[in-house]
Short mmCIF file of C-alpha atoms in Angstrom, two decimals:
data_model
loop_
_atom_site.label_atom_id
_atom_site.label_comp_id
_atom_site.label_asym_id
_atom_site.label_seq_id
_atom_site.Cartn_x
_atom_site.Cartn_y
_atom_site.Cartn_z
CA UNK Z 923 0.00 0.00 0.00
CA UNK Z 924 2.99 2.41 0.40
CA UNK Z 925 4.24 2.52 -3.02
CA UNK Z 926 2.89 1.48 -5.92
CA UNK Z 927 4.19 0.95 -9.17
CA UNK Z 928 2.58 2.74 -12.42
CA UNK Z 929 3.27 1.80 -16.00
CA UNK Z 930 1.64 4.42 -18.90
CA UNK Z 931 2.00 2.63 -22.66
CA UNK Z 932 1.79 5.61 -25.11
CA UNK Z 933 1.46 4.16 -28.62
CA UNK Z 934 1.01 5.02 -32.54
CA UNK Z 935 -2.76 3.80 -32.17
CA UNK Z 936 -3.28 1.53 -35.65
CA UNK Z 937 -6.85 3.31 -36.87
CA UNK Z 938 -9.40 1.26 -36.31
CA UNK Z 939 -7.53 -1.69 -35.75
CA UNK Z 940 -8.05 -4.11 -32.69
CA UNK Z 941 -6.30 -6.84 -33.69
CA UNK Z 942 -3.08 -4.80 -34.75
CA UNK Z 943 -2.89 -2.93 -32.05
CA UNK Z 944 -3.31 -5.64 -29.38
CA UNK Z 945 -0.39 -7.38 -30.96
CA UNK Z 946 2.12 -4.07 -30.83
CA UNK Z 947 1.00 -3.04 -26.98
CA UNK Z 948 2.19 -6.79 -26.14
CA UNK Z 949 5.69 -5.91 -27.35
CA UNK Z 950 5.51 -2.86 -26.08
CA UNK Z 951 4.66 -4.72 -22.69
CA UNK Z 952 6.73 -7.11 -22.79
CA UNK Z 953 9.97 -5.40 -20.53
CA UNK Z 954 7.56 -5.00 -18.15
CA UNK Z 955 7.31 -7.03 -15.41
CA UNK Z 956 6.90 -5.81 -12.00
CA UNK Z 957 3.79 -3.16 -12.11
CA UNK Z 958 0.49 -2.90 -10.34
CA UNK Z 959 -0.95 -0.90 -12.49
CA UNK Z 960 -1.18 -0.54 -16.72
CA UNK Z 961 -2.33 2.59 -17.71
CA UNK Z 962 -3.32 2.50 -21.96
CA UNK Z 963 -5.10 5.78 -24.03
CA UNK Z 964 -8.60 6.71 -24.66
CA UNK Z 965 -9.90 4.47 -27.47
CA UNK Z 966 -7.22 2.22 -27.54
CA UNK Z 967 -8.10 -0.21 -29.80
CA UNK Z 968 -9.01 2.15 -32.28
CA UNK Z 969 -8.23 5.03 -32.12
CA UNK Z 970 -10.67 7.97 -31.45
CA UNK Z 971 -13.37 7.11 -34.15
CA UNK Z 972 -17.17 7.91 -34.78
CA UNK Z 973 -17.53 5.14 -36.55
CA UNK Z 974 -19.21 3.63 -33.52
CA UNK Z 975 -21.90 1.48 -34.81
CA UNK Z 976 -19.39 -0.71 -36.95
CA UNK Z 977 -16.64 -0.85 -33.94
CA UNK Z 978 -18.78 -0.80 -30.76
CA UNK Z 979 -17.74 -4.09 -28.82
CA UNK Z 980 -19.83 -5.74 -25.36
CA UNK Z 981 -18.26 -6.21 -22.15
CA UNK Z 982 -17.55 -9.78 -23.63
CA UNK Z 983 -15.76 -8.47 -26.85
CA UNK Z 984 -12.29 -9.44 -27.64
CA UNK Z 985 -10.91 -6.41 -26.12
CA UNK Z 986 -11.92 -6.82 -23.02
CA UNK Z 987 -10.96 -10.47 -23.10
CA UNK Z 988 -7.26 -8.70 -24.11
CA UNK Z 989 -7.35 -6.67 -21.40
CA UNK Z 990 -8.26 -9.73 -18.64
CA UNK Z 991 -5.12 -11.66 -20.05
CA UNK Z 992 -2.80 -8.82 -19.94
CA UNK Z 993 -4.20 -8.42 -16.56
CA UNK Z 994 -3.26 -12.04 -15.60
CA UNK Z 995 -0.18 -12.57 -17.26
CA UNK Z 996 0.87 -9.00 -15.41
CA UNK Z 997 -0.98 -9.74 -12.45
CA UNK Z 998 -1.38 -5.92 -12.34
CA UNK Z 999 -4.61 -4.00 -12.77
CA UNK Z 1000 -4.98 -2.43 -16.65
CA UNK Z 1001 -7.44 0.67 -17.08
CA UNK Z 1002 -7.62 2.44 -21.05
CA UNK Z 1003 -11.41 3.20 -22.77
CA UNK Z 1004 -12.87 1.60 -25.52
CA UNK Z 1005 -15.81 1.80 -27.48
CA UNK Z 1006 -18.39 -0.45 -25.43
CA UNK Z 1007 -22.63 -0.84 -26.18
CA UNK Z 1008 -24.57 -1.76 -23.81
CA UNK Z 1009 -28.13 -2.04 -24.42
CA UNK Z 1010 -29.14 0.45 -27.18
CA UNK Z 1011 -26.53 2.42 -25.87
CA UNK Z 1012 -22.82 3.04 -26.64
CA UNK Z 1013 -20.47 4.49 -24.63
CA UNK Z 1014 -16.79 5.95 -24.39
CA UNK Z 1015 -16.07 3.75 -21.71
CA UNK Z 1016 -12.98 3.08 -19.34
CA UNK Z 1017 -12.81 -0.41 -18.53
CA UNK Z 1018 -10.58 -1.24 -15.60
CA UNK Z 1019 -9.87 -4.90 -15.06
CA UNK Z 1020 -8.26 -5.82 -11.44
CA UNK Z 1021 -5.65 -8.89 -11.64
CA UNK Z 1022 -8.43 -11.54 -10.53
CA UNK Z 1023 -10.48 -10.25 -13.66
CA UNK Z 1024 -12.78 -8.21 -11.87
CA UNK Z 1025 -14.13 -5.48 -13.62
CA UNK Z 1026 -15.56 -2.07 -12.98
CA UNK Z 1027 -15.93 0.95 -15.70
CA UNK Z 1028 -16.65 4.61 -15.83
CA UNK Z 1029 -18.54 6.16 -19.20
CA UNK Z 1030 -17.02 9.58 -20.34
CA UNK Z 1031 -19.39 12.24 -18.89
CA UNK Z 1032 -18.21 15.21 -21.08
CA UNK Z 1033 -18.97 14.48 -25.07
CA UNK Z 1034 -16.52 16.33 -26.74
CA UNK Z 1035 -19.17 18.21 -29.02
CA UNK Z 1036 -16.73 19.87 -31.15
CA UNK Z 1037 -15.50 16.23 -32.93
CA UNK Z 1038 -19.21 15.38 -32.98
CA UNK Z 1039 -18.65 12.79 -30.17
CA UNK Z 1040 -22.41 13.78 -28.53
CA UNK Z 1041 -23.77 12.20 -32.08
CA UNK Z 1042 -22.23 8.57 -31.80
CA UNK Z 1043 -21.82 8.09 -27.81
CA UNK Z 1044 -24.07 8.77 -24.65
CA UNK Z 1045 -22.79 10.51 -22.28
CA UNK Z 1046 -22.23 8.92 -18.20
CA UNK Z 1047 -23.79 9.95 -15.63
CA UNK Z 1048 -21.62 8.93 -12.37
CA UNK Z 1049 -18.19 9.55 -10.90
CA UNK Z 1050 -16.36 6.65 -10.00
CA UNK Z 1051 -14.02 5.88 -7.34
CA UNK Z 1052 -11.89 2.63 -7.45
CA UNK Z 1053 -10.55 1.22 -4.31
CA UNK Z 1054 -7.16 -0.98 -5.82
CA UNK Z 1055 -4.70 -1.87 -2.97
CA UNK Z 1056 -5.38 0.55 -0.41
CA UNK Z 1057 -5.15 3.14 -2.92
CA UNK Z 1058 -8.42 5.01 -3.88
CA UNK Z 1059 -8.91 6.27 -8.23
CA UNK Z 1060 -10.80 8.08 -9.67
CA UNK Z 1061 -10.70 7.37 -13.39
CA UNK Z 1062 -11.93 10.11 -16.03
CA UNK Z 1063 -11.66 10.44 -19.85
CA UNK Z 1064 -9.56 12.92 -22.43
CA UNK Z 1065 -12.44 15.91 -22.42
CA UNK Z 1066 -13.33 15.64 -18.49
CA UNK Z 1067 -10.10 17.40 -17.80
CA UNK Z 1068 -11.41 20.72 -18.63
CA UNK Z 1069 -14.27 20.66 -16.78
CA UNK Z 1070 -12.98 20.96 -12.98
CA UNK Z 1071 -16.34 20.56 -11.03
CA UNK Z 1072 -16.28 16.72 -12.50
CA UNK Z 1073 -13.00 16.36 -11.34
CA UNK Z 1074 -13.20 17.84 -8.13
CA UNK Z 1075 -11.73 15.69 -5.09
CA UNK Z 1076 -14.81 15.57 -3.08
CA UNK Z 1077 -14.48 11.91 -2.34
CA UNK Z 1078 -10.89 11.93 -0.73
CA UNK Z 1079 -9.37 10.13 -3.58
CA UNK Z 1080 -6.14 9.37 -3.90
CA UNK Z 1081 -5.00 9.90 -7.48
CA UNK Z 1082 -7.23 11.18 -10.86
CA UNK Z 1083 -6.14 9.43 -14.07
CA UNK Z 1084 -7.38 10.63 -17.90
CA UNK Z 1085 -6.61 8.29 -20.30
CA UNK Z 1086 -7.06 10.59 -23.88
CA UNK Z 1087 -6.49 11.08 -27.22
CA UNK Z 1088 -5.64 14.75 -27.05
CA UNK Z 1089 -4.37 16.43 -30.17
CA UNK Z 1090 -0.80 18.22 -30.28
CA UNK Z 1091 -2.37 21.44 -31.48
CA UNK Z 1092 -3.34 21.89 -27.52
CA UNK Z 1093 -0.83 19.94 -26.10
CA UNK Z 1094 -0.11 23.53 -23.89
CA UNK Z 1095 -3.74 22.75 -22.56
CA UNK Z 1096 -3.09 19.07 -21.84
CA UNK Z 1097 0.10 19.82 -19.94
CA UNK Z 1098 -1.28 23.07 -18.20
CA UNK Z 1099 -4.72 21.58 -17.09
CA UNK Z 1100 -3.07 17.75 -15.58
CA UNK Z 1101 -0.72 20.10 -13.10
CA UNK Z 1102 -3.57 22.20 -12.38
CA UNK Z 1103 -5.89 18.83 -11.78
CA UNK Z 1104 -3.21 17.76 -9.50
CA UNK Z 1105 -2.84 21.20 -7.12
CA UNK Z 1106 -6.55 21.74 -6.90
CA UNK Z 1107 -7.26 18.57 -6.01
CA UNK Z 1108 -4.09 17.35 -3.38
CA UNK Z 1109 -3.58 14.22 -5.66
CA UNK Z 1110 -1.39 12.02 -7.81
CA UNK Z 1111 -2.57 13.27 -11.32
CA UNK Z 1112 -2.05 11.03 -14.34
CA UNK Z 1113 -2.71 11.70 -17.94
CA UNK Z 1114 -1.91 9.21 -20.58
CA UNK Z 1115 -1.82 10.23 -24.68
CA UNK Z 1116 -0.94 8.86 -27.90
CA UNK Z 1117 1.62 9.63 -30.43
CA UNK Z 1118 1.14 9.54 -33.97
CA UNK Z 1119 -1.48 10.55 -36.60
CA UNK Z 1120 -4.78 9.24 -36.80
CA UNK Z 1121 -6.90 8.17 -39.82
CA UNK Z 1122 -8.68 11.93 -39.57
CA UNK Z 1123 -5.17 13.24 -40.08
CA UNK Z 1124 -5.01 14.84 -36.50
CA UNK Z 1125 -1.91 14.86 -34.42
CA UNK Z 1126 -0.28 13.67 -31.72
CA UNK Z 1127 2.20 14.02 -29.29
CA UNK Z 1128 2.29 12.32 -26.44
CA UNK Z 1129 2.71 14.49 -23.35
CA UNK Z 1130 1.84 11.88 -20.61
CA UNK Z 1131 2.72 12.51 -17.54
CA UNK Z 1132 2.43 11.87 -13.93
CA UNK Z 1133 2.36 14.60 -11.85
CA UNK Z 1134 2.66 14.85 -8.14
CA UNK Z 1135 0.23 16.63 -5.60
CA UNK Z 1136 2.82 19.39 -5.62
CA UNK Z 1137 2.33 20.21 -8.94
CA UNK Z 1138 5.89 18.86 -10.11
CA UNK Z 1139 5.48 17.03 -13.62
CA UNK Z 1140 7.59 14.11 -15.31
CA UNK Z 1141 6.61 13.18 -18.76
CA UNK Z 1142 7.48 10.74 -21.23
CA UNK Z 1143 8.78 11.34 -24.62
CA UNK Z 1144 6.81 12.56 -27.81
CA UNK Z 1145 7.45 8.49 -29.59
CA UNK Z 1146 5.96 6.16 -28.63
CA UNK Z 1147 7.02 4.48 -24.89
CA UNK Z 1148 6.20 3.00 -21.95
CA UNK Z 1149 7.87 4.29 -18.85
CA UNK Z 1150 6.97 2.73 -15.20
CA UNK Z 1151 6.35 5.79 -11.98
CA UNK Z 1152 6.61 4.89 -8.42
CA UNK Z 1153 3.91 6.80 -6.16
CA UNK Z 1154 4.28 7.09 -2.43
CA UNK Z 1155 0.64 7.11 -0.29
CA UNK Z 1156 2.97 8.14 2.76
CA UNK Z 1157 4.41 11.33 1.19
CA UNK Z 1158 0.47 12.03 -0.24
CA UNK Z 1159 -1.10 11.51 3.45
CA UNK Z 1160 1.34 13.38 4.88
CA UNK Z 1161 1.89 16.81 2.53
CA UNK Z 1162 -1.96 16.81 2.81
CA UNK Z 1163 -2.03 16.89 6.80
CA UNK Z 1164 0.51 19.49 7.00
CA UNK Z 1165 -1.13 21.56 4.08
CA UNK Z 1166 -4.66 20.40 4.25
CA UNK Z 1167 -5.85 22.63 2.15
CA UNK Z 1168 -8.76 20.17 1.19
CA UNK Z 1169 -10.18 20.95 4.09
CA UNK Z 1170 -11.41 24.63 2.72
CA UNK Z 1171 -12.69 23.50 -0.09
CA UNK Z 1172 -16.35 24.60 -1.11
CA UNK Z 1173 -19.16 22.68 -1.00
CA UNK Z 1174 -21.46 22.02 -4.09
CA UNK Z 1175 -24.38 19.64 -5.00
CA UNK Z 1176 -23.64 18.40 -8.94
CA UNK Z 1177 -26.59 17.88 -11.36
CA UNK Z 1178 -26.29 15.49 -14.27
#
């Protein structure tokens, strides 16, 4: 529970390829092996598409399966969204699968309009907090970053991950917004990107980056990588009771 070890895989996403890209993130994996936790991108299976009907998966689609095996073989938890229906809905979800299999998932609350996202996906409704070794998550997607009310710490969590697909042209944004996320909030803040140019022609750059309560940023390369963080809860606990700023916050009731 003291430490724990985090692993963010920034790839080339292969547009609109599952299969393809399963195969590359397992070499990309493969030097990996002491972790508790696998952090992939938003969408990445296929890259972030509207072309949900045709690529929309179950909960018992093959990349979920993928995920439960690299969970296994790792026996580390793996978190990343995919393209998930469920019902007559479909979702930007992010699936994260515990080392037993388990599952639990949040579904992107903020549609990014812009891309036409609100047109293909519904949008969530709930926070969600994930209790994984002691260690309590709350896990958001690419477009909830800018919206601070969603990501406020009113739950006492521990660290805030977005997985994303967030374009280069606003990389400044990206970087800006995660070390904001991080002092506002008193928490491990962790933002994982891809590289590369998807089959829209938009850009990439990487950018992810795990950034401490403090506000003090590391970041991994603009190629494609995989880099492994260690987090200490003991420095986290105690910054925020001898700065418990949290403490002041302001207290809100949220309507979705």
């Amino acid at each position: 529970m003291e430490s724990l070890k985090i692993t963010l895989l920034q790839p080339d996403i292969i547009w609109e390829n599952p299969s393809a890209n399963f195969e590359k993130y397992f070499h990309m994996l493969e030097p990996v092996v002491s972790t508790d936790l696998i952090i992939l991108p938003e969408m990445f299976s296929t890259g972030f598409s509207m072309n949900a009907e045709k690529l929309s998966e179950t909960m018992e689609g093959s990349s979920v399966q993928w995920m439960k095996k690299l969970a296994k073989d790792k026996n580390a938890s793996v978190v990343g969204s995919l393209i998930i229906r469920d019902g007559d809905q479909i979702f930007n979800r992010a699936v994260w699968v515990f080392p037993d299999e388990k599952i639990t998932y949040y579904n992107k609350r903020h549609l990014f309009t812009i891309g036409e996202e609100n047109n293909h996906y519904s949008a969530g409704t709930q926070k969600v907090i994930v209790d994984f070794k002691g260690w309590q998550f709350c896990i958001l997607v690419c477009y909830d970053l800018r919206f601070p009310v969603w990501s406020r710490n009113t739950e006492n969590y521990d660290v805030v991950i977005y997985v994303a697909n967030w374009p280069a042209s606003r990389a400044n944004v990206w970087k800006s917004l995660l070390v904001a996320r991080a002092l506002e909030n008193q928490s491990y803040c962790v933002g994982v990107n891809r590289v590369g140019t998807d089959g829209l022609g938009i850009h990439y750059q990487g950018d992810s980056m795990l950034v401490s309560p403090k506000g003090w940023a590391e970041s991994l390369e603009k190629t494609e990588s995989v880099r492994t963080f260690d987090i200490s809860y003991s420095k986290l606990h105690d910054f925020r009771k001898h700065f418990p700023v949290l403490d002041d916050k302001d207290s809100f009731q949220l309507s979705v």
